[in-house]
Amino acid sequence: MFKSVSAGALALVLTACGALEARHAEPQHPNEAVLPSEQQFPGKLYRVDESQSELRVLVYRAGPLARFGHNHVMVNRELRGAVNLADTASGFWLSVPVAGFVVDDAQARGDEGADFASDVPQDAKSGTLRNMLSAAVLDADEFPVITINCVAVSGPNGGPDSGSMIASVAISVAGHESKIDVPFTLQSDSSRLLAIGSLELRQSDLGLSPYSLMLGALQVQDAMTIKFKIVAAPS
């Protein structure tokens, strides 16, 4: 498969994610992303505003041949979901369509500074996205939706309120479920909720094996950065 690898080919194979570990969940279909209704939960229900919400994933090249690859920014602006805000039992639910990721959006790369200042050829962007959606990685045909579910949110005083928060969430990626704590800042008023956060996460935390080629000469770092902005309005 790798009889001859040029600099261009190296750029294509340096991708956002590696091969997935064994999957045990049943295949997922788009209409299975069920969101809560007002009747299911107490408190005030908000719906995620897709036009203002965004998820970013930053991944980094590594290895002695890293110069032949690129750091990448993946952006998804097709988030769906809901937030239940209550004195007790607050939570949120997000559905992230895998096919909604855009690789190396120019504005996003510009926002992320020097590590993403270099231009990425279109063939490298296309190759990264194609590999990312393939059966070997996120398997978009069988698992088209990443789900993020949270029913435990705590603030500085142990309950939900504007300010620094911690959400305990279950993330399902290509049939592999992981549980992590996500720090974020919440701002709220009568018209909307705004949650902003950033965290370091390992690909292996999500059941992914970081990409590696030629005994590690070219690879993707296990560590990646997740950034998000979630805007929600009363349902």
Tab-separated table of C-alpha atoms in Angstrom, residues 79-183:
chain	number	residue	atom	x	y	z
A	79	LEU	CA	-25.276	21.005	15.656
A	80	ARG	CA	-28.736	20.087	16.863
A	81	GLY	CA	-29.800	19.698	20.455
A	82	ALA	CA	-31.609	20.894	23.529
A	83	VAL	CA	-30.841	22.166	27.008
A	84	ASN	CA	-32.997	21.645	30.068
A	85	LEU	CA	-32.263	24.344	32.637
A	86	ALA	CA	-33.647	23.668	36.100
A	87	ASP	CA	-32.728	24.026	39.748
A	88	THR	CA	-32.146	20.283	39.749
A	89	ALA	CA	-31.563	17.693	37.003
A	90	SER	CA	-30.299	20.141	34.408
A	91	GLY	CA	-28.773	18.620	31.317
A	92	PHE	CA	-28.228	18.922	27.589
A	93	TRP	CA	-28.282	16.770	24.473
A	94	LEU	CA	-26.334	17.364	21.279
A	95	SER	CA	-26.376	15.652	17.914
A	96	VAL	CA	-23.367	16.244	15.637
A	97	PRO	CA	-23.687	14.996	12.022
A	98	VAL	CA	-20.340	13.551	10.997
A	99	ALA	CA	-20.808	14.710	7.397
A	100	GLY	CA	-21.183	18.281	8.679
A	101	PHE	CA	-17.460	18.694	9.376
A	102	VAL	CA	-15.540	21.131	7.184
A	103	VAL	CA	-11.766	20.658	7.051
A	104	ASP	CA	-9.537	23.731	7.261
A	105	ASP	CA	-12.081	26.486	6.811
A	106	ALA	CA	-9.994	29.588	6.049
A	107	GLN	CA	-11.629	31.722	8.727
A	108	ALA	CA	-11.217	29.005	11.363
A	109	ARG	CA	-7.532	28.520	10.546
A	110	GLY	CA	-7.008	32.264	10.762
A	111	ASP	CA	-8.659	32.321	14.179
A	112	GLU	CA	-6.345	29.633	15.553
A	113	GLY	CA	-3.057	31.463	15.088
A	114	ALA	CA	0.477	30.506	14.142
A	115	ASP	CA	0.078	26.723	14.371
A	116	PHE	CA	-2.440	26.932	11.531
A	117	ALA	CA	-0.956	29.792	9.511
A	118	SER	CA	0.294	27.708	6.576
A	119	ASP	CA	-1.883	27.131	3.536
A	120	VAL	CA	-3.348	23.651	3.084
A	121	PRO	CA	-3.778	22.458	-0.526
A	122	GLN	CA	-7.299	21.500	-1.549
A	123	ASP	CA	-6.256	17.905	-2.232
A	124	ALA	CA	-4.953	17.626	1.335
A	125	LYS	CA	-8.242	18.977	2.712
A	126	SER	CA	-10.273	16.599	0.561
A	127	GLY	CA	-8.087	13.638	1.454
A	128	THR	CA	-8.328	14.395	5.161
A	129	LEU	CA	-12.115	14.616	5.041
A	130	ARG	CA	-12.438	11.483	2.909
A	131	ASN	CA	-10.317	9.453	5.316
A	132	MET	CA	-12.092	10.934	8.333
A	133	LEU	CA	-15.508	9.798	7.042
A	134	SER	CA	-14.316	6.392	5.863
A	135	ALA	CA	-15.205	3.034	7.380
A	136	ALA	CA	-11.702	2.850	8.860
A	137	VAL	CA	-12.220	5.974	10.964
A	138	LEU	CA	-15.592	7.559	11.812
A	139	ASP	CA	-17.540	5.231	9.493
A	140	ALA	CA	-20.066	7.899	8.506
A	141	ASP	CA	-22.266	5.440	6.582
A	142	GLU	CA	-22.915	3.292	9.647
A	143	PHE	CA	-22.563	5.944	12.349
A	144	PRO	CA	-23.593	9.278	10.801
A	145	VAL	CA	-24.176	11.051	14.111
A	146	ILE	CA	-21.959	11.772	17.124
A	147	THR	CA	-24.113	12.130	20.238
A	148	ILE	CA	-23.267	14.021	23.404
A	149	ASN	CA	-25.575	13.496	26.372
A	150	CYS	CA	-25.327	15.145	29.776
A	151	VAL	CA	-27.580	14.863	32.812
A	152	ALA	CA	-25.127	16.128	35.437
A	153	VAL	CA	-24.093	19.768	35.491
A	154	SER	CA	-22.504	21.501	38.439
A	155	GLY	CA	-21.476	25.076	39.092
A	156	PRO	CA	-19.395	26.823	41.737
A	157	ASN	CA	-22.172	26.355	44.280
A	158	GLY	CA	-23.052	22.830	43.247
A	159	GLY	CA	-25.939	23.790	40.985
A	160	PRO	CA	-26.553	25.304	37.559
A	161	ASP	CA	-25.958	29.041	37.300
A	162	SER	CA	-24.148	31.518	35.087
A	163	GLY	CA	-20.378	31.212	35.404
A	164	SER	CA	-17.846	28.381	35.396
A	165	MET	CA	-19.455	24.953	35.074
A	166	ILE	CA	-18.538	21.283	34.768
A	167	ALA	CA	-20.642	18.892	32.694
A	168	SER	CA	-20.308	15.122	32.991
A	169	VAL	CA	-21.093	13.832	29.504
A	170	ALA	CA	-21.322	10.593	27.556
A	171	ILE	CA	-19.966	10.900	24.016
A	172	SER	CA	-20.737	8.265	21.400
A	173	VAL	CA	-18.357	8.253	18.420
A	174	ALA	CA	-18.760	5.499	15.815
A	175	GLY	CA	-20.273	3.146	18.353
A	176	HIS	CA	-17.741	3.744	21.113
A	177	GLU	CA	-19.043	5.547	24.206
A	178	SER	CA	-16.751	7.554	26.470
A	179	LYS	CA	-17.492	9.526	29.619
A	180	ILE	CA	-15.614	12.752	30.310
A	181	ASP	CA	-15.910	15.953	32.316
A	182	VAL	CA	-16.218	19.088	30.207
A	183	PRO	CA	-15.507	22.545	31.661
